Amino acid sequence: MKYIKTYKIILLVTLLSTLVSCNDFLEVEDLDQYELTNLYQTEEDLTFALDFLYFSLPTANLEDNVFAIDSDQAYLLPYFWTDDATHRNINGAGFNGSDFVWSENTRALRSFYRYQDIADINFFLEALPGASFTTEANRARFGAEARFLRAWIYESMLFAYGDVPLLTNTIAPTEQPTRTPRQEIFDFVITELDEIDDLLPNSYNAENLGRITKGAALALKARTYLNAIGWVSDVNAMYAGAETACDEIINDIGVYALVPGIDGFKAQFTVESDLVSPETILARHCALETGTDREDNKLSRQIALRGSYANSGTGQRRAGYSSDFIEEVQTINGLFPKDDPSYDPTNPWINRDPRLGASAVLSGDIVPATSGLDDEYEFQPHPNIDPSRDNIETVNSPTGYLFRKYLDYTAVDMEDAETDLKIIRYSEVLLMYAEALAGQGRDAEALPYLDEVRDRVGMPKYADIGLPTVTRGTTGNQMIDAILLERRYEFAGEGPQRWFDIWRYKLADQVIKPVFGIPVSEAEPGDLVGEKYRASNNDSFERVWDDKYYLLPIFLPFLDANTNLTQNPNY
């Protein structure tokens, strides 16, 4: 493992334009005039440095930096390690792990190993006590924000890799720490979040919108508890801990709410919701005016279809939903399509859960054309149906079912989109609360929170129609199955939630299979029983599951750099 020297963050802050919050959380200031000897002395210095640490939040990207030994945490990347999606081979990144041909050389799997950011945060926390502050409350809040970011990284690492080195202070580049037991990492994260949540405000004034809040700390705590149920001995304690955290967000803080209707749902993935949506608990802010390529939302161009207006050579159509996901999205009657007599395979997109159309670009959808935003273009991935620019058999959409969230047709180039990446939304808290209650056998208490998420988009409440029977990827608990199904619908093409669910409930042997796309049938785009196209680029692998994958491998260069590190079993 290669560690960053303790002065690295100062050099970065000096050489880069960074975010500041003294006047506005997104304002840019040139820091070239600062010297190493006079940084980290004042509250203003620490403001610059703290805002730089926000770069450690996950990025609006489908992949980390292929050409860097370290990486950013591409938030959507693990979604390709699920039954719901796949990623086509592009730019030398391979399939971003969606092939499940995993080894210690698979670059995509290193995305959570974040000791560069840990070093920066530890240096900041060591400098914090010696700086002058106008109030001690500000000093305490600055420390709480930095500790949240460190806890976020450690929670991601303990979920992905298990045992990892726990570093809470800066170390010399020559030091080679060993792995700390997973339980100790977990205990550290929970303790940190317990200690900081009362140091963080429920909300901020207009000048500081987007900063980490008490709600974010509690939501991360709930995630940490629920993500641990796959490996801890006391599962009930995990459900209870998540319940307490979610209860405080919902019933005590009182600043979050779902925006009504399917239009409210859609708005969460547009700039109109940035910094103002009552659903947003944690977000990575993307702003073009910063002039740094780490701040744009690259998802918009990475998921864009080939024939639409905003491509200009950068509509990369990398991602595709699987037919398994598309066919399991319920009808408006709350039934799986295969169980609903009213389902019409010749017109399969009508009378479905409205989140399907809000989350996916589907065959026959009308979108802006390459000739201009005022012209129309029909997305048609079937190779035998015109227009054929999105032909699934070419280097194109991998399945014929494209991602829609964050798609911005007005963004022409890779650096043109600026919608914030919504990392934790209030709907996730509601569903975590429902799951925590259901895990303790309190289904009647859980049901209203599950139904609140469904009702927002016009789906029938399970209190009225009864719970669904999930047969593929079942936990054996009908209520928890219904909650995990709802998480698939709510967070489709958005983040790692489905990855969390498969890993923590050990569902992979039930659901990780070869990926298929649109039906071969030209007459029935919603054919549920006939032959389907194999996902493009996917004919070279079968997606064979191995239980060793429940812990990701440590990337080989990290092992080479630190001889005290050991590899996870069976790699």
Coordinates of C-alpha atoms in Angstrom, one line a residue:
M1 CA 0.0 0.0 0.0
K2 CA 1.3 3.4 -0.9
Y3 CA 0.5 6.2 1.5
I4 CA 0.3 9.9 0.9
K5 CA 2.8 12.1 2.7
T6 CA 1.3 14.3 5.4
Y7 CA 1.8 17.5 3.4
K8 CA 0.0 16.2 0.3
I9 CA -3.3 17.8 1.0
I10 CA -1.6 21.2 1.5
L11 CA 0.0 20.8 -2.0
L12 CA -3.3 19.9 -3.5
V13 CA -5.1 22.8 -1.8
T14 CA -2.3 25.2 -3.0
L15 CA -2.2 24.0 -6.6
L16 CA -5.8 23.4 -7.3
S17 CA -8.9 25.6 -7.3
T18 CA -11.0 24.4 -4.5
L19 CA -14.5 24.8 -3.1
V20 CA -15.0 27.3 -0.3
S21 CA -17.9 28.0 1.9
C22 CA -17.2 31.4 3.6
N23 CA -19.5 33.1 1.1
D24 CA -20.9 30.2 -0.8
F25 CA -20.3 26.5 -0.6
L26 CA -19.6 26.4 -4.3
E27 CA -17.6 29.6 -4.8
V28 CA -14.1 29.1 -6.3
E29 CA -11.1 30.9 -5.0
D30 CA -7.5 30.8 -6.4
L31 CA -5.2 29.7 -3.6
D32 CA -1.9 30.1 -5.4
Q33 CA -0.8 32.8 -3.0
Y34 CA -0.7 30.5 0.0
E35 CA 2.6 29.0 1.3
L36 CA 3.1 25.7 3.1
T37 CA 4.1 27.5 6.2
N38 CA 1.0 29.6 6.5
L39 CA -1.8 27.2 5.7
Y40 CA -3.9 25.5 8.3
Q41 CA -3.5 28.4 10.7
T42 CA -7.0 30.0 10.6
E43 CA -10.6 29.1 10.2
E44 CA -10.5 30.4 6.6
D45 CA -7.6 28.0 5.9
L46 CA -9.5 25.1 7.4
T47 CA -12.6 26.1 5.4
F48 CA -10.7 25.7 2.1
A49 CA -9.3 22.4 3.3
L50 CA -12.6 21.0 4.5
D51 CA -14.3 21.8 1.2
F52 CA -11.6 20.0 -0.6
L53 CA -12.3 16.9 1.5
Y54 CA -15.8 16.8 0.0
F55 CA -14.2 15.4 -3.1
S56 CA -14.0 12.1 -1.2
L57 CA -17.7 11.7 -1.7
P58 CA -18.7 9.3 -4.5
T59 CA -18.6 10.6 -8.0
A60 CA -21.3 10.9 -10.7
N61 CA -19.5 8.4 -12.9
L62 CA -19.9 4.9 -14.1
E63 CA -16.2 4.1 -13.5
D64 CA -13.3 5.2 -11.5
N65 CA -10.1 6.7 -13.1
V66 CA -8.8 3.8 -15.2
F67 CA -5.4 5.4 -15.5
A68 CA -4.8 6.1 -11.8
I69 CA -3.5 3.7 -9.2
D70 CA -5.9 5.1 -6.7
S71 CA -9.5 5.9 -7.5
D72 CA -12.6 7.8 -7.0
Q73 CA -15.6 6.0 -5.7
A74 CA -17.9 5.8 -8.8
Y75 CA -21.2 5.6 -7.1
L76 CA -23.1 3.6 -9.7
L77 CA -20.3 1.1 -10.4
P78 CA -21.5 -1.7 -8.1
Y79 CA -24.9 -1.7 -9.8
F80 CA -23.3 -3.6 -12.6
W81 CA -22.4 -6.4 -10.1
T82 CA -26.1 -7.2 -9.7
D83 CA -28.9 -9.0 -11.6
D84 CA -30.4 -5.6 -12.7
A85 CA -27.7 -4.3 -15.1
T86 CA -24.6 -4.8 -17.2
H87 CA -21.9 -2.6 -18.6
R88 CA -20.4 -3.0 -22.1
N89 CA -16.7 -3.1 -22.6
I90 CA -15.3 0.4 -23.3
N91 CA -12.1 2.5 -22.9
G92 CA -10.0 -0.4 -21.7
A93 CA -12.0 -0.7 -18.5
G94 CA -13.3 -4.1 -19.4
F95 CA -16.9 -4.7 -18.3
N96 CA -16.4 -2.8 -15.0
G97 CA -16.8 -6.1 -13.2
S98 CA -20.1 -7.0 -14.7
D99 CA -18.7 -10.2 -16.1
F100 CA -17.9 -11.6 -12.7
V101 CA -14.5 -12.7 -14.0
W102 CA -12.8 -11.3 -10.9
S103 CA -9.3 -11.4 -9.7
E104 CA -6.8 -9.3 -7.8
N105 CA -6.0 -7.6 -11.2
T106 CA -9.6 -6.4 -11.8
R107 CA -9.3 -2.6 -11.6
A108 CA -13.0 -1.8 -11.1
L109 CA -12.9 -3.6 -7.8
R110 CA -10.4 -1.2 -6.2
S111 CA -12.9 1.6 -6.2
F112 CA -13.5 1.5 -2.4
Y113 CA -9.9 1.3 -1.3
R114 CA -9.4 5.0 -0.4
Y115 CA -6.3 5.6 1.7
Q116 CA -5.4 8.7 -0.2
D117 CA -8.6 10.3 1.1
I118 CA -8.1 8.9 4.5
A119 CA -4.6 10.5 4.7
D120 CA -6.0 13.8 3.7
I121 CA -8.8 13.6 6.3
N122 CA -6.4 12.5 9.1
F123 CA -4.1 15.4 8.3
F124 CA -7.0 17.8 8.5
L125 CA -8.2 16.5 11.8
E126 CA -4.6 16.8 13.2
A127 CA -4.4 20.4 12.1
L128 CA -7.8 21.4 13.3
P129 CA -7.0 21.9 17.1
G130 CA -4.2 24.3 16.4
A131 CA -6.1 26.7 14.1
S132 CA -7.8 29.8 15.3
F133 CA -11.6 29.8 15.1
T134 CA -14.2 32.5 15.7
T135 CA -16.2 30.0 17.7
E136 CA -15.6 26.6 19.1
A137 CA -18.9 25.4 17.7
N138 CA -17.5 25.9 14.2
R139 CA -14.4 24.0 15.1
A140 CA -16.5 21.1 16.4
R141 CA -18.7 21.1 13.3
F142 CA -15.7 21.1 10.9
G143 CA -14.3 18.1 12.8
A144 CA -17.7 16.4 12.6
E145 CA -17.9 16.9 8.8
A146 CA -14.4 15.5 8.3
R147 CA -15.1 12.5 10.6
F148 CA -18.3 11.8 8.7
L149 CA -16.3 11.6 5.4
R150 CA -13.8 9.3 7.0
A151 CA -16.6 7.1 8.4
W152 CA -18.2 7.0 5.0
I153 CA -15.0 5.6 3.4
Y154 CA -14.4 3.1 6.2
E155 CA -18.0 1.8 6.0
S156 CA -17.6 1.3 2.2
M157 CA -14.3 -0.5 2.7
L158 CA -15.5 -2.8 5.5
F159 CA -18.5 -3.8 3.3
A160 CA -16.4 -4.4 0.2
Y161 CA -13.2 -5.9 1.6
G162 CA -13.9 -6.9 5.2
D163 CA -10.7 -6.4 7.2
V164 CA -8.8 -3.3 6.2
P165 CA -6.1 -1.2 8.0
L166 CA -7.7 1.3 10.4
L167 CA -5.7 4.5 10.3
T168 CA -6.9 7.5 12.4
N169 CA -3.7 9.5 12.3
T170 CA -1.1 10.3 9.6
I171 CA 1.7 7.9 9.2
A172 CA 5.1 7.9 7.5
P173 CA 5.2 6.7 3.8
T174 CA 7.4 3.8 4.9
E175 CA 4.9 2.4 7.4
Q176 CA 3.1 -0.7 6.3
P177 CA 0.0 -1.4 8.5
T178 CA -1.8 -4.7 8.8
R179 CA -5.5 -5.3 8.3
T180 CA -7.8 -4.5 11.2
P181 CA -10.6 -7.0 12.0
R182 CA -13.9 -6.1 10.3
Q183 CA -15.7 -5.9 13.6
E184 CA -13.3 -3.2 14.9
I185 CA -13.8 -1.2 11.7
F186 CA -17.6 -1.5 12.2
D187 CA -17.4 -0.4 15.8
F188 CA -15.2 2.5 14.9
V189 CA -17.7 3.8 12.3
I190 CA -20.7 3.5 14.6
T191 CA -18.8 5.2 17.4
E192 CA -17.7 8.0 15.2
L193 CA -21.3 8.6 13.9
D194 CA -22.6 8.4 17.5
E195 CA -20.2 11.1 18.5
I196 CA -20.7 13.5 15.7
D197 CA -24.4 13.5 15.0
D198 CA -25.1 16.1 17.7
L199 CA -22.3 18.3 16.4
L200 CA -24.0 18.6 13.0
P201 CA -27.0 20.8 12.3
N202 CA -30.3 19.5 11.0
S203 CA -30.0 22.0 8.1
Y204 CA -28.0 25.0 6.9
N205 CA -28.6 28.5 5.7
A206 CA -28.5 29.3 2.0
E207 CA -24.8 30.0 2.0
N208 CA -23.9 26.5 3.2
L209 CA -26.5 24.3 1.6
G210 CA -25.1 20.9 0.6
R211 CA -23.0 20.4 3.7
I212 CA -23.2 17.3 5.8
T213 CA -26.1 17.3 8.3
K214 CA -27.1 15.3 11.3
G215 CA -29.6 13.5 9.0
A216 CA -26.7 12.3 6.8
A217 CA -24.8 11.0 9.8
L218 CA -27.9 9.1 11.0
A219 CA -28.7 7.7 7.5
L220 CA -25.1 6.5 7.2
K221 CA -25.4 4.9 10.6
A222 CA -28.6 3.1 9.5
R223 CA -26.9 1.9 6.3
T224 CA -23.9 0.7 8.3
Y225 CA -26.1 -1.4 10.6
L226 CA -28.1 -2.9 7.8
N227 CA -25.1 -3.6 5.6
A228 CA -23.6 -5.6 8.4
I229 CA -26.4 -8.2 8.7
G230 CA -24.6 -10.5 6.3
W231 CA -21.6 -11.2 8.6
V232 CA -22.3 -10.2 12.2
S233 CA -23.5 -12.7 14.8
D234 CA -26.2 -10.5 16.4
V235 CA -28.5 -9.6 13.5
N236 CA -31.3 -8.4 15.7
A237 CA -28.9 -5.7 17.1
M238 CA -28.3 -4.5 13.6
Y239 CA -32.0 -4.1 12.9
A240 CA -32.5 -2.4 16.2
G241 CA -29.6 0.1 15.6
A242 CA -31.0 0.9 12.1
E243 CA -34.5 1.4 13.5
T244 CA -33.2 3.9 16.1
A245 CA -31.3 5.9 13.5
C246 CA -34.1 6.0 11.0
D247 CA -36.7 6.9 13.7
E248 CA -34.7 10.0 14.7
I249 CA -34.6 11.1 11.0
I250 CA -38.3 10.6 10.4
N251 CA -39.8 11.6 13.7
D252 CA -37.4 14.0 15.3
I253 CA -35.5 15.9 12.7
G254 CA -38.5 16.6 10.6
V255 CA -37.0 18.4 7.6
Y256 CA -37.3 15.6 5.0
A257 CA -40.2 14.6 2.8
L258 CA -41.0 12.9 -0.5
V259 CA -41.8 15.3 -3.3
P260 CA -45.3 14.2 -4.5
G261 CA -46.1 12.3 -7.7
I262 CA -44.1 10.7 -10.4
D263 CA -43.0 14.2 -11.5
G264 CA -41.6 14.7 -8.0
F265 CA -39.7 11.5 -8.4
K266 CA -38.3 12.5 -11.8
A267 CA -37.3 15.9 -10.6
Q268 CA -34.8 14.3 -8.1
F269 CA -32.4 13.6 -11.0
T270 CA -32.5 17.1 -12.5
V271 CA -30.8 20.4 -11.6
E272 CA -34.1 21.7 -10.4
S273 CA -33.8 19.6 -7.3
D274 CA -30.2 20.5 -6.5
L275 CA -29.7 21.9 -3.0
V276 CA -33.4 22.5 -2.5
S277 CA -35.2 19.1 -2.6
P278 CA -36.6 18.0 0.8
E279 CA -35.7 14.4 -0.3
T280 CA -32.0 15.0 -0.5
I281 CA -30.1 13.9 2.6
L282 CA -26.7 13.6 1.0
A283 CA -25.4 14.6 -2.4
R284 CA -22.2 15.1 -4.4
H285 CA -22.5 18.6 -5.8
C286 CA -21.6 19.0 -9.4
A287 CA -20.9 22.5 -10.7
L288 CA -19.4 23.4 -14.0
E289 CA -18.1 26.8 -12.8
T290 CA -15.4 25.1 -10.7
G291 CA -13.4 24.4 -13.9
T292 CA -12.3 21.0 -12.7
D293 CA -13.3 17.8 -14.4
R294 CA -14.0 16.2 -11.0
E295 CA -17.1 18.3 -10.6
D296 CA -19.2 17.5 -13.6
N297 CA -21.8 14.8 -13.8
K298 CA -20.4 12.4 -16.4
L299 CA -23.3 10.0 -16.0
S300 CA -25.4 12.0 -18.4
R301 CA -23.1 11.3 -21.4
Q302 CA -22.0 7.8 -20.3
I303 CA -25.6 6.6 -20.4
A304 CA -26.8 8.6 -23.4
L305 CA -28.2 6.8 -26.4
R306 CA -26.4 6.9 -29.8
G307 CA -29.2 8.5 -31.8
S308 CA -30.3 11.2 -29.5
Y309 CA -29.5 14.9 -29.8
A310 CA -26.8 15.3 -27.2
N311 CA -24.2 12.9 -28.4
S312 CA -21.6 14.7 -30.5
G313 CA -19.5 11.6 -30.2
T314 CA -19.9 11.3 -26.5
G315 CA -23.2 9.5 -26.2
Q316 CA -21.5 6.4 -24.9
R317 CA -24.5 4.1 -24.2
R318 CA -22.5 2.1 -21.8
A319 CA -25.1 0.8 -19.4
G320 CA -28.2 -1.4 -19.9
Y321 CA -30.8 -2.9 -17.6
S322 CA -31.3 -6.6 -17.8
S323 CA -34.4 -8.3 -19.0
D324 CA -34.8 -9.8 -15.6
F325 CA -35.2 -6.3 -14.1
I326 CA -37.5 -5.0 -16.8
E327 CA -39.8 -8.0 -16.6
E328 CA -40.1 -7.9 -12.8
V329 CA -41.2 -4.2 -12.7
Q330 CA -44.9 -4.4 -11.7
T331 CA -47.9 -3.3 -13.6
I332 CA -50.0 -0.4 -12.3
N333 CA -52.1 -3.1 -10.6
G334 CA -49.2 -4.1 -8.3
L335 CA -48.7 -7.4 -10.1
F336 CA -45.7 -8.9 -11.9
P337 CA -46.4 -8.7 -15.7
K338 CA -46.5 -12.5 -15.9
D339 CA -49.3 -12.6 -13.3
D340 CA -51.4 -9.7 -14.7
P341 CA -54.0 -10.7 -17.3
S342 CA -54.1 -7.1 -18.5
Y343 CA -50.4 -7.1 -19.5
D344 CA -50.0 -6.6 -23.2
P345 CA -46.7 -7.7 -24.7
T346 CA -47.3 -5.7 -27.8
N347 CA -47.5 -2.5 -25.8
P348 CA -45.6 -3.4 -22.6
W349 CA -44.7 0.0 -21.3
I350 CA -48.2 1.2 -20.6
N351 CA -49.9 0.6 -17.2
R352 CA -46.6 -0.2 -15.5
D353 CA -45.0 1.2 -12.4
P354 CA -44.4 4.8 -13.5
R355 CA -40.8 4.6 -12.2
L356 CA -40.0 2.2 -15.1
G357 CA -40.4 5.0 -17.6
A358 CA -38.7 7.5 -15.3
S359 CA -35.7 5.2 -14.9
A360 CA -35.3 3.6 -18.3
V361 CA -35.2 4.6 -22.0
L362 CA -37.3 1.9 -23.7
S363 CA -38.0 0.9 -27.3
G364 CA -40.3 3.3 -29.0
D365 CA -39.5 6.2 -26.7
I366 CA -39.4 9.6 -28.5
V367 CA -36.4 11.7 -27.6
P368 CA -34.6 14.7 -29.1
A369 CA -32.9 14.0 -32.4
T370 CA -29.3 14.7 -33.5
S371 CA -30.6 17.4 -35.7
G372 CA -31.8 19.5 -32.8
L373 CA -33.8 19.6 -29.6
D374 CA -36.9 20.6 -31.5
D375 CA -36.7 17.5 -33.7
E376 CA -37.8 14.0 -32.6
Y377 CA -36.1 10.7 -32.7
E378 CA -37.4 7.2 -31.9
F379 CA -35.2 5.0 -29.8
Q380 CA -35.3 1.5 -31.4
P381 CA -32.6 -1.0 -30.4
H382 CA -34.1 -4.0 -32.4
P383 CA -31.8 -4.7 -35.3
N384 CA -34.8 -5.4 -37.7
I385 CA -36.8 -2.3 -36.9
D386 CA -35.9 1.2 -38.2
P387 CA -34.3 3.5 -37.2
S388 CA -31.4 1.3 -36.5
R389 CA -28.8 3.6 -35.0
D390 CA -29.2 2.0 -31.6
N391 CA -29.1 -1.6 -33.0
I392 CA -28.3 -3.9 -30.1
E393 CA -26.1 -6.1 -32.3
T394 CA -23.6 -3.3 -32.8
V395 CA -21.3 -1.5 -30.4
N396 CA -24.2 0.1 -28.7
S397 CA -26.8 -0.3 -26.0
P398 CA -25.8 -3.5 -24.3
T399 CA -29.3 -4.7 -23.7
G400 CA -31.7 -2.3 -25.5
Y401 CA -32.9 -1.0 -22.1
L402 CA -31.0 2.2 -21.3
F403 CA -30.6 4.3 -18.1
R404 CA -32.6 7.5 -17.9
K405 CA -31.9 9.0 -14.5
Y406 CA -29.5 12.0 -14.8
L407 CA -29.8 11.9 -18.6
D408 CA -29.6 15.5 -19.9
Y409 CA -30.2 16.0 -23.6
T410 CA -28.9 19.6 -23.4
A411 CA -25.5 18.4 -22.3
V412 CA -23.4 17.9 -25.5
D413 CA -20.0 17.1 -24.1
M414 CA -18.8 14.9 -21.3
E415 CA -18.2 17.9 -19.0
D416 CA -21.5 19.7 -19.7
A417 CA -23.9 18.1 -17.2
E418 CA -24.1 19.4 -13.6
T419 CA -27.0 17.7 -11.9
D420 CA -26.0 16.8 -8.3
L421 CA -25.5 13.1 -7.6
K422 CA -28.1 12.2 -5.0
I423 CA -26.3 9.8 -2.7
I424 CA -28.9 9.2 0.0
R425 CA -32.6 10.2 -0.5
Y426 CA -35.4 10.2 2.0
S427 CA -37.1 7.3 0.3
E428 CA -34.1 5.1 1.3
V429 CA -34.5 6.1 4.9
L430 CA -38.2 5.1 4.8
L431 CA -37.3 1.8 3.3
M432 CA -34.5 1.2 5.7
Y433 CA -36.9 1.9 8.6
A434 CA -39.4 -0.6 7.1
E435 CA -36.7 -3.2 6.8
A436 CA -35.4 -2.6 10.3
L437 CA -38.9 -3.1 11.7
A438 CA -39.6 -6.1 9.5
G439 CA -36.3 -7.7 10.5
Q440 CA -37.6 -7.6 14.1
G441 CA -40.8 -9.3 13.2
R442 CA -42.9 -6.1 13.3
D443 CA -44.4 -6.2 9.8
A444 CA -47.5 -4.2 10.7
E445 CA -45.4 -1.3 11.8
A446 CA -43.1 -1.6 8.7
L447 CA -45.9 -1.7 6.1
P448 CA -46.9 2.0 6.2
Y449 CA -43.3 3.1 5.4
L450 CA -43.1 0.7 2.5
D451 CA -46.4 1.9 1.2
E452 CA -45.5 5.6 1.6
V453 CA -42.8 5.1 -1.0
R454 CA -45.2 3.3 -3.4
D455 CA -48.0 5.7 -2.9
R456 CA -45.9 8.7 -3.8
V457 CA -45.7 7.4 -7.5
G458 CA -49.3 6.2 -7.7
M459 CA -48.6 2.5 -7.1
P460 CA -51.3 0.5 -5.0
K461 CA -50.5 0.1 -1.4
Y462 CA -49.7 -3.4 -0.2
A463 CA -52.0 -2.7 2.7
D464 CA -54.8 -2.9 0.1
I465 CA -53.6 -5.6 -2.3
G466 CA -51.4 -7.8 -0.2
L467 CA -47.7 -8.5 -0.3
P468 CA -46.1 -9.9 -3.5
T469 CA -44.6 -13.3 -3.7
V470 CA -41.0 -13.0 -4.8
T471 CA -39.7 -16.3 -6.2
R472 CA -36.3 -15.2 -7.6
G473 CA -33.9 -13.8 -5.0
T474 CA -35.9 -14.5 -1.9
T475 CA -34.8 -14.0 1.7
G476 CA -37.5 -16.3 3.0
N477 CA -39.2 -13.3 4.7
Q478 CA -42.1 -12.0 2.6
M479 CA -42.1 -8.5 4.0
I480 CA -38.3 -8.1 3.6
D481 CA -38.6 -9.5 0.0
A482 CA -41.2 -6.8 -0.7
I483 CA -39.0 -4.1 0.7
L484 CA -36.0 -5.3 -1.4
L485 CA -38.2 -5.4 -4.4
E486 CA -39.3 -1.8 -3.8
R487 CA -35.6 -0.8 -3.4
R488 CA -35.0 -2.2 -6.9
Y489 CA -37.8 -0.1 -8.4
E490 CA -37.0 3.1 -6.4
F491 CA -33.2 3.1 -6.9
A492 CA -32.9 1.6 -10.4
G493 CA -29.9 3.0 -12.3
E494 CA -29.1 5.2 -9.4
G495 CA -26.7 3.7 -7.0
P496 CA -25.3 0.6 -5.2
Q497 CA -28.5 -0.3 -3.2
R498 CA -29.2 -3.5 -5.1
W499 CA -25.5 -4.5 -4.6
F500 CA -26.0 -4.0 -0.9
D501 CA -29.1 -6.1 -0.8
I502 CA -27.7 -9.1 -2.8
W503 CA -24.5 -9.1 -0.7
R504 CA -26.0 -8.7 2.8
Y505 CA -28.8 -11.3 2.2
K506 CA -26.5 -13.6 0.3
L507 CA -28.8 -13.8 -2.7
A508 CA -26.2 -14.0 -5.4
D509 CA -26.4 -17.7 -6.1
Q510 CA -30.1 -17.1 -6.9
V511 CA -29.9 -14.1 -9.1
I512 CA -26.4 -13.7 -10.7
K513 CA -27.0 -15.3 -14.1
P514 CA -26.2 -14.4 -17.8
V515 CA -27.7 -11.1 -18.9
F516 CA -30.2 -10.9 -21.6
G517 CA -31.7 -7.9 -23.4
I518 CA -34.8 -7.2 -25.6
P519 CA -36.9 -9.9 -27.1
V520 CA -36.1 -11.2 -30.5
S521 CA -39.7 -10.9 -31.4
E522 CA -40.4 -7.9 -33.6
A523 CA -44.1 -7.9 -32.9
E524 CA -43.9 -8.2 -29.1
P525 CA -41.3 -5.9 -27.5
G526 CA -42.6 -7.2 -24.1
D527 CA -42.5 -10.9 -24.9
L528 CA -41.9 -12.6 -21.6
V529 CA -41.4 -16.2 -22.8
G530 CA -39.7 -16.1 -26.2
E531 CA -36.0 -15.8 -27.1
K532 CA -34.1 -12.8 -26.1
Y533 CA -30.9 -11.1 -27.4
R534 CA -27.8 -11.8 -25.4
A535 CA -26.5 -8.6 -24.0
S536 CA -24.0 -7.1 -26.5
N537 CA -20.3 -7.8 -25.6
N538 CA -21.6 -10.3 -23.1
D539 CA -21.4 -13.5 -25.2
S540 CA -17.8 -14.0 -23.9
F541 CA -18.9 -14.8 -20.3
E542 CA -21.6 -16.6 -18.4
R543 CA -21.6 -14.7 -15.1
V544 CA -20.6 -17.6 -12.9
W545 CA -21.0 -16.8 -9.2
D546 CA -18.5 -17.8 -6.6
D547 CA -19.1 -17.1 -2.9
K548 CA -15.6 -15.7 -2.5
Y549 CA -17.0 -12.6 -4.3
Y550 CA -18.8 -11.6 -1.2
L551 CA -15.5 -10.0 -0.3
L552 CA -13.8 -8.1 -3.1
P553 CA -10.1 -8.8 -3.8
I554 CA -7.4 -6.4 -2.7
F555 CA -6.0 -4.9 -5.8
L556 CA -2.6 -6.4 -6.6
P557 CA -0.6 -3.2 -6.7
F558 CA -1.7 -2.4 -3.1
L559 CA -0.4 -5.8 -2.0
D560 CA 2.8 -5.2 -3.8
A561 CA 3.3 -1.9 -2.1
N562 CA 2.5 -3.2 1.4
T563 CA 3.9 -6.6 2.2
N564 CA 2.0 -6.7 5.4
L565 CA -1.3 -6.8 3.6
T566 CA -2.9 -10.2 2.9
Q567 CA -5.3 -11.1 0.2
N568 CA -9.0 -12.1 0.8
P569 CA -9.6 -15.9 0.7
N570 CA -9.5 -17.9 -2.5
Y571 CA -8.2 -15.1 -4.8

